[in-house]
Short mmCIF file of C-alpha atoms in Angstrom, two decimals:
data_model
loop_
_atom_site.label_atom_id
_atom_site.label_comp_id
_atom_site.label_asym_id
_atom_site.label_seq_id
_atom_site.Cartn_x
_atom_site.Cartn_y
_atom_site.Cartn_z
CA MET K 246 40.96 -26.59 82.70
CA LEU K 247 40.85 -28.74 79.59
CA ALA K 248 43.29 -31.54 79.32
CA GLY K 249 45.59 -31.90 76.34
CA PHE K 250 43.44 -34.61 74.83
CA ASP K 251 40.38 -32.44 75.06
CA ILE K 252 42.18 -29.60 73.28
CA VAL K 253 43.15 -31.93 70.47
CA ILE K 254 39.54 -33.06 70.12
CA VAL K 255 38.31 -29.49 69.92
CA VAL K 256 40.96 -28.57 67.36
CA LEU K 257 40.09 -31.61 65.23
CA ALA K 258 36.40 -30.73 65.40
CA VAL K 259 37.12 -27.20 64.29
CA VAL K 260 39.30 -28.48 61.42
CA VAL K 261 36.57 -30.89 60.33
CA LEU K 262 34.02 -28.11 60.34
CA LEU K 263 36.34 -25.91 58.33
CA VAL K 264 36.95 -28.72 55.84
CA LEU K 265 33.22 -29.32 55.50
CA PHE K 266 32.52 -25.66 54.97
CA ALA K 267 35.34 -25.49 52.42
CA GLY K 268 34.08 -28.54 50.54
CA VAL K 269 30.39 -27.63 50.46
CA LYS K 270 29.38 -25.20 47.75
CA THR K 271 25.89 -23.87 47.11
CA VAL K 272 25.21 -22.69 43.55
CA PRO K 273 22.21 -20.34 43.12
CA GLN K 274 19.60 -20.88 40.44
CA GLY K 275 20.57 -19.45 37.05
CA TYR K 276 24.33 -19.86 37.61
CA ASN K 277 26.98 -22.46 36.87
CA TYR K 278 30.34 -22.64 38.67
CA THR K 279 33.47 -24.10 37.13
CA VAL K 280 35.78 -26.19 39.35
CA GLU K 281 39.56 -26.00 38.97
CA ARG K 282 42.02 -28.45 40.47
CA PHE K 283 45.48 -27.02 40.73
CA GLY K 284 44.44 -24.42 38.13
CA ARG K 285 43.00 -26.88 35.65
CA TYR K 286 39.28 -27.10 34.84
CA THR K 287 37.76 -30.37 35.98
CA ARG K 288 33.96 -30.03 36.11
CA THR K 289 30.98 -27.69 36.34
CA LEU K 290 28.74 -27.25 39.38
CA SER K 291 25.01 -26.96 38.65
CA PRO K 292 22.52 -25.03 40.85
CA GLY K 293 22.05 -26.56 44.30
CA LEU K 294 24.30 -28.15 46.95
CA ASN K 295 27.64 -29.43 45.66
CA LEU K 296 30.80 -30.92 47.22
CA ILE K 297 34.38 -30.31 46.18
CA VAL K 298 37.71 -31.49 47.54
CA PRO K 299 38.76 -28.88 50.05
CA PHE K 300 42.08 -27.15 49.56
CA ILE K 301 42.60 -29.01 46.27
CA ASP K 302 39.63 -27.88 44.22
CA ARG K 303 38.51 -24.31 43.98
CA ILE K 304 35.76 -22.37 42.20
CA GLY K 305 37.04 -20.94 38.95
CA ALA K 306 34.34 -18.86 37.18
CA LYS K 307 30.80 -18.08 38.23
CA MET K 308 28.84 -17.93 34.97
CA ASN K 309 25.40 -16.37 34.68
CA MET K 310 23.33 -18.77 32.56
CA MET K 311 20.32 -16.46 32.22
CA GLU K 312 19.63 -14.36 29.12
CA GLN K 313 21.40 -11.05 29.42
CA VAL K 314 21.05 -7.65 27.76
CA LEU K 315 24.04 -5.79 26.36
CA ASP K 316 23.63 -2.13 25.45
CA VAL K 317 25.47 -1.15 22.27
CA PRO K 318 26.63 2.49 22.50
CA THR K 319 26.12 5.05 19.75
CA GLN K 320 28.63 5.05 16.92
CA GLU K 321 28.91 6.87 13.60
CA ILE K 322 28.63 4.87 10.40
CA ILE K 323 29.38 5.88 6.81
CA THR K 324 26.85 4.34 4.44
CA ARG K 325 27.52 3.21 0.90
CA ASP K 326 26.27 6.55 -0.47
CA ASN K 327 28.65 8.44 1.89
CA ALA K 328 26.02 9.54 4.41
CA ILE K 329 27.13 9.73 8.05
CA VAL K 330 24.55 8.42 10.53
CA ALA K 331 24.65 7.80 14.28
CA VAL K 332 23.46 4.31 15.24
CA ASP K 333 22.97 2.54 18.55
CA GLY K 334 21.45 -0.82 19.44
CA VAL K 335 20.95 -3.60 21.93
CA ALA K 336 22.00 -7.27 21.96
CA PHE K 337 20.56 -10.22 23.89
CA TYR K 338 22.67 -13.28 24.58
CA GLN K 339 22.67 -16.38 26.79
CA VAL K 340 25.51 -18.61 28.01
CA LEU K 341 24.90 -22.23 27.02
CA ASN K 342 28.30 -23.72 27.87
CA ALA K 343 29.89 -22.35 31.02
CA PRO K 344 33.43 -23.76 30.48
CA GLN K 345 33.65 -22.41 26.94
CA ALA K 346 32.35 -18.99 27.99
CA ALA K 347 34.82 -18.93 30.86
CA TYR K 348 37.96 -20.23 29.14
CA GLN K 349 37.55 -19.61 25.38
CA VAL K 350 37.45 -15.83 25.57
CA ALA K 351 38.71 -13.23 28.01
CA GLY K 352 36.11 -10.62 28.92
CA LEU K 353 32.97 -12.15 27.47
CA GLN K 354 30.76 -9.07 27.51
CA ASN K 355 33.47 -6.84 26.06
CA ALA K 356 34.07 -9.39 23.31
CA ILE K 357 30.38 -9.58 22.42
CA LEU K 358 30.09 -5.78 22.48
CA ASN K 359 33.00 -5.22 20.13
CA LEU K 360 31.88 -8.02 17.85
CA THR K 361 28.39 -6.50 17.60
CA MET K 362 29.66 -2.96 16.96
CA THR K 363 32.04 -4.16 14.26
CA ASN K 364 29.36 -6.09 12.44
CA ILE K 365 26.95 -3.17 12.69
CA ARG K 366 29.47 -1.02 10.84
CA THR K 367 30.05 -3.77 8.28
CA VAL K 368 26.41 -4.54 7.56
CA MET K 369 25.03 -1.01 7.60
CA GLY K 370 28.05 0.44 5.80
CA SER K 371 27.27 -1.76 2.80
CA MET K 372 23.78 -0.25 2.38
CA ASP K 373 22.40 3.07 1.18
CA LEU K 374 20.73 5.47 3.58
CA ASP K 375 17.26 4.80 2.20
CA GLU K 376 17.78 1.08 2.74
CA LEU K 377 18.87 1.68 6.33
CA LEU K 378 15.74 3.65 7.13
CA SER K 379 13.30 1.26 5.46
CA ASN K 380 14.85 -2.19 6.06
CA ARG K 381 15.48 -2.45 9.79
CA ASP K 382 14.15 -5.98 9.97
CA THR K 383 16.59 -7.08 7.29
CA ILE K 384 19.47 -5.39 9.11
CA ASN K 385 18.56 -7.02 12.42
CA GLU K 386 18.32 -10.42 10.80
CA ARG K 387 21.72 -10.12 9.14
CA LEU K 388 23.35 -8.86 12.32
CA LEU K 389 21.88 -11.69 14.37
CA ARG K 390 23.08 -14.32 11.93
CA VAL K 391 26.63 -12.95 11.69
CA VAL K 392 27.14 -12.21 15.39
CA ASP K 393 25.66 -15.52 16.54
CA GLU K 394 27.87 -17.47 14.15
CA ALA K 395 30.98 -15.61 15.31
CA ALA K 396 30.15 -16.05 19.02
CA HIS K 397 29.24 -19.73 18.77
CA PRO K 398 32.75 -21.00 19.75
CA TRP K 399 32.46 -19.07 23.01
CA GLY K 400 29.57 -21.25 24.18
CA ILE K 401 26.95 -18.51 23.96
CA LYS K 402 23.80 -18.00 21.94
CA VAL K 403 23.01 -14.53 20.62
CA THR K 404 19.21 -14.48 20.65
CA ARG K 405 18.56 -11.01 19.28
CA VAL K 406 20.31 -7.95 17.90
CA GLU K 407 18.18 -4.84 17.48
CA ILE K 408 18.99 -1.40 16.05
CA LYS K 409 17.36 1.18 18.30
CA ASP K 410 18.01 4.54 16.62
CA ILE K 411 19.33 5.71 13.26
CA ASN K 412 19.99 9.45 13.34
CA PRO K 413 21.05 11.15 10.08
CA PRO K 414 22.43 14.72 10.16
CA ALA K 415 19.89 17.56 10.34
CA ASN K 416 20.65 18.89 6.85
CA LEU K 417 20.21 15.41 5.43
CA VAL K 418 16.84 15.05 7.18
CA GLU K 419 15.71 18.35 5.62
CA SER K 420 16.79 17.18 2.19
CA MET K 421 14.90 13.92 2.64
CA ALA K 422 11.78 15.84 3.70
CA ARG K 423 11.97 18.03 0.58
CA GLN K 424 12.46 14.93 -1.56
CA MET K 425 9.43 13.28 0.04
CA MET K 426 7.27 16.35 -0.61
CA ALA K 427 8.44 16.46 -4.23
CA GLU K 428 7.59 12.80 -4.68
CA ARG K 429 4.11 13.32 -3.21
CA ASP K 430 3.49 16.37 -5.41
CA LYS K 431 4.59 14.31 -8.41
CA ARG K 432 2.20 11.50 -7.53
CA ALA K 433 -0.63 14.02 -7.01
CA GLN K 434 0.00 15.59 -10.43
CA ILE K 435 0.11 12.17 -12.06
CA LEU K 436 -3.19 11.19 -10.45
CA THR K 437 -4.77 14.49 -11.53
CA ALA K 438 -3.56 14.00 -15.10
CA GLU K 439 -4.83 10.42 -15.11
CA GLY K 440 -8.24 11.57 -13.88
CA LEU K 441 -8.42 14.32 -16.53
CA LYS K 442 -7.40 11.84 -19.22
CA GLN K 443 -10.05 9.35 -18.10
CA SER K 444 -12.75 12.02 -18.01
CA GLN K 445 -11.83 13.20 -21.52
CA ILE K 446 -11.91 9.62 -22.78
CA LEU K 447 -15.33 9.05 -21.24
CA GLU K 448 -16.61 12.34 -22.62
CA ALA K 449 -15.32 11.47 -26.11
CA GLU K 450 -16.93 8.04 -25.90
CA GLY K 451 -20.21 9.67 -24.84
CA ARG K 452 -20.08 12.07 -27.82
CA ARG K 453 -19.32 9.17 -30.15
CA GLU K 454 -22.21 7.15 -28.77
CA ALA K 455 -24.57 10.13 -29.05
CA ALA K 456 -23.44 10.83 -32.62
CA PHE K 457 -23.89 7.16 -33.48
CA ARG K 458 -27.42 7.13 -32.07
CA ASP K 459 -28.31 10.42 -33.82
CA ALA K 460 -27.05 9.04 -37.11
CA GLU K 461 -29.00 5.85 -36.53
CA ALA K 462 -32.16 7.86 -35.77
CA ARG K 463 -31.69 9.98 -38.93
CA GLU K 464 -31.05 6.83 -40.92
CA ARG K 465 -34.26 5.23 -39.69
CA ALA K 466 -36.22 8.45 -40.30
CA ALA K 467 -34.82 8.56 -43.81
CA GLU K 468 -35.73 4.92 -44.31
CA ALA K 469 -39.28 5.64 -43.12
CA GLU K 470 -39.53 8.65 -45.43
CA ALA K 471 -38.19 6.62 -48.32
CA ARG K 472 -40.66 3.86 -47.56
CA ALA K 473 -43.54 6.35 -47.49
CA THR K 474 -42.39 7.86 -50.78
CA GLN K 475 -42.08 4.39 -52.27
CA VAL K 476 -45.63 3.52 -51.18
CA VAL K 477 -46.95 6.76 -52.72
CA SER K 478 -44.97 6.14 -55.91
CA GLU K 479 -46.36 2.62 -56.17
CA ALA K 480 -49.86 3.95 -55.62
CA ILE K 481 -49.36 6.60 -58.35
CA SER K 482 -47.95 4.00 -60.71
CA LYS K 483 -51.15 2.01 -60.18
CA GLY K 484 -53.25 5.09 -61.02
CA ASP K 485 -54.33 5.95 -57.46
CA LEU K 486 -53.97 9.76 -57.33
CA GLN K 487 -55.69 10.03 -53.95
CA ALA K 488 -52.51 8.77 -52.28
CA LEU K 489 -50.54 11.60 -53.87
CA ASN K 490 -53.17 14.14 -52.83
CA TYR K 491 -53.13 12.75 -49.29
CA PHE K 492 -49.32 12.87 -49.20
CA VAL K 493 -49.26 16.52 -50.37
CA ALA K 494 -52.07 17.46 -48.02
CA GLN K 495 -50.23 15.90 -45.10
CA LYS K 496 -47.11 17.91 -45.90
CA TYR K 497 -49.15 21.13 -46.13
CA THR K 498 -50.87 20.31 -42.86
CA GLU K 499 -47.57 19.69 -41.07
CA ALA K 500 -46.13 22.94 -42.48
CA LEU K 501 -49.12 25.01 -41.38
CA ALA K 502 -49.10 23.32 -37.95
CA LYS K 503 -45.51 24.41 -37.42
CA ILE K 504 -46.35 27.96 -38.54
CA GLY K 505 -49.41 28.18 -36.32
CA SER K 506 -47.76 26.67 -33.23
CA ALA K 507 -46.24 30.01 -32.21
CA THR K 508 -48.08 32.01 -29.54
CA ASN K 509 -47.64 35.34 -31.34
CA SER K 510 -49.42 36.39 -34.55
CA LYS K 511 -47.65 35.67 -37.76
CA VAL K 512 -48.08 37.27 -41.17
CA VAL K 513 -46.85 35.10 -44.03
CA LEU K 514 -46.16 36.82 -47.35
CA MET K 515 -46.32 34.51 -50.33
CA PRO K 516 -46.18 35.12 -54.07
CA MET K 517 -49.36 35.32 -56.09
CA GLU K 518 -48.55 32.09 -57.91
CA ALA K 519 -48.30 30.29 -54.55
CA SER K 520 -51.77 31.43 -53.51
CA SER K 521 -53.25 28.98 -55.92
CA LEU K 522 -51.45 26.24 -54.02
CA ILE K 523 -52.95 27.50 -50.78
CA GLY K 524 -56.34 27.22 -52.38
CA THR K 525 -55.88 23.54 -52.69
CA LEU K 526 -55.91 23.27 -48.90
CA GLY K 527 -59.63 23.68 -49.07
CA GLY K 528 -59.77 20.23 -50.54
CA ILE K 529 -57.81 18.62 -47.75
CA GLY K 530 -60.94 17.84 -45.79
CA GLU K 531 -62.56 16.26 -48.82
CA ILE K 532 -59.46 14.19 -49.54
CA THR K 533 -59.36 13.07 -45.91
CA LYS K 534 -63.01 12.06 -46.04
CA GLU K 535 -62.46 10.11 -49.24
CA VAL K 536 -59.40 8.28 -47.85
CA PHE K 537 -60.55 7.68 -44.24
CA GLY K 538 -64.27 7.87 -44.64
CA ASN K 539 -66.78 10.38 -43.22
CA GLY K 540 -66.14 9.44 -39.57
CA GLY K 541 -63.71 12.29 -39.02
CA SER K 542 -64.50 15.90 -38.29
CA GLY K 543 -64.40 18.72 -40.81
CA GLY K 544 -61.16 19.42 -42.66
CA GLY K 545 -58.67 21.95 -41.64
CA ALA K 546 -55.16 22.13 -40.34
CA PRO K 547 -54.74 21.16 -36.67
CA ARG K 548 -53.89 24.00 -34.39
CA GLN K 549 -52.07 23.94 -31.11
CA PRO K 550 -54.02 25.01 -28.04
CA GLY K 551 -53.63 28.68 -27.46
CA ALA K 552 -52.02 29.28 -30.86
CA ARG K 553 -53.42 31.92 -33.11
CA PRO K 554 -53.99 31.03 -36.75
CA PRO K 555 -51.56 32.51 -39.19
CA VAL K 556 -52.62 35.23 -41.58
CA VAL K 557 -51.62 34.46 -45.15
CA ARG K 558 -51.31 37.34 -47.50
CA SER K 559 -50.44 37.09 -51.14
CA THR K 560 -48.30 39.62 -52.88
CA ASP K 561 -47.47 40.19 -56.45
CA THR K 562 -44.09 39.03 -57.51
#
């Protein structure tokens, strides 16, 4: 049997072991523990092996220092244009100061959740429905700035606030779809009208350019005709009648060429007085020989290949 002294030694050894176990604290990675002495915060234990005063100090709060995700439940929001939409989201936050997060607010996650939901209603309620559906990045940025500033005294950092879903009522979605189709039909009609207008403008410009070129061609032809007439007039004024005869013969030749260019037979009825003018055509060859020399072939009106010569008949007037 153990003696009394031995029992005391064993008891003291057990007490020492209990004291050591009570004073040694192991903090896992990603956590910070607060230490309270008689209920008052004294210091913060970092990850690893730490020692505290047994039976005097105790662990107060075990704070998760890693970034955490907080799901924001669905809530109904009334927009500025009185549209009711269902909105939900998600928030990311991280504890930077364990004592502040532990002792500045009661129920940290619940506080962040309510703060986020309240600011979602405030920010999105000040916007129209079209702005909500098209400006999610702007909404997320405003929410992040407001919520992070409000949660800063709690020793946390709100890293992100995201709106997941915006669900308008079904009748409102149908109205928006009809509005979108009307807008697209309007744009299509505008584009069609613009294309028709442009084509009409181009067509009018083409007609103007063609008319301008036709007028220019007629003007130049008239100038050439006037120049030829002037040359003939000058020749006549100088007493050269062969130029006049050549000019008249050329006109007769051109007229008969046009008449004889048809493939079918033609009968031309002319007055008796005009037959004497036709008789002068017999002298065209002689006039041509006198003007151009004898190098040319015999006189006569040119005839198109395959064309039959016209038959000229004189009638009494």
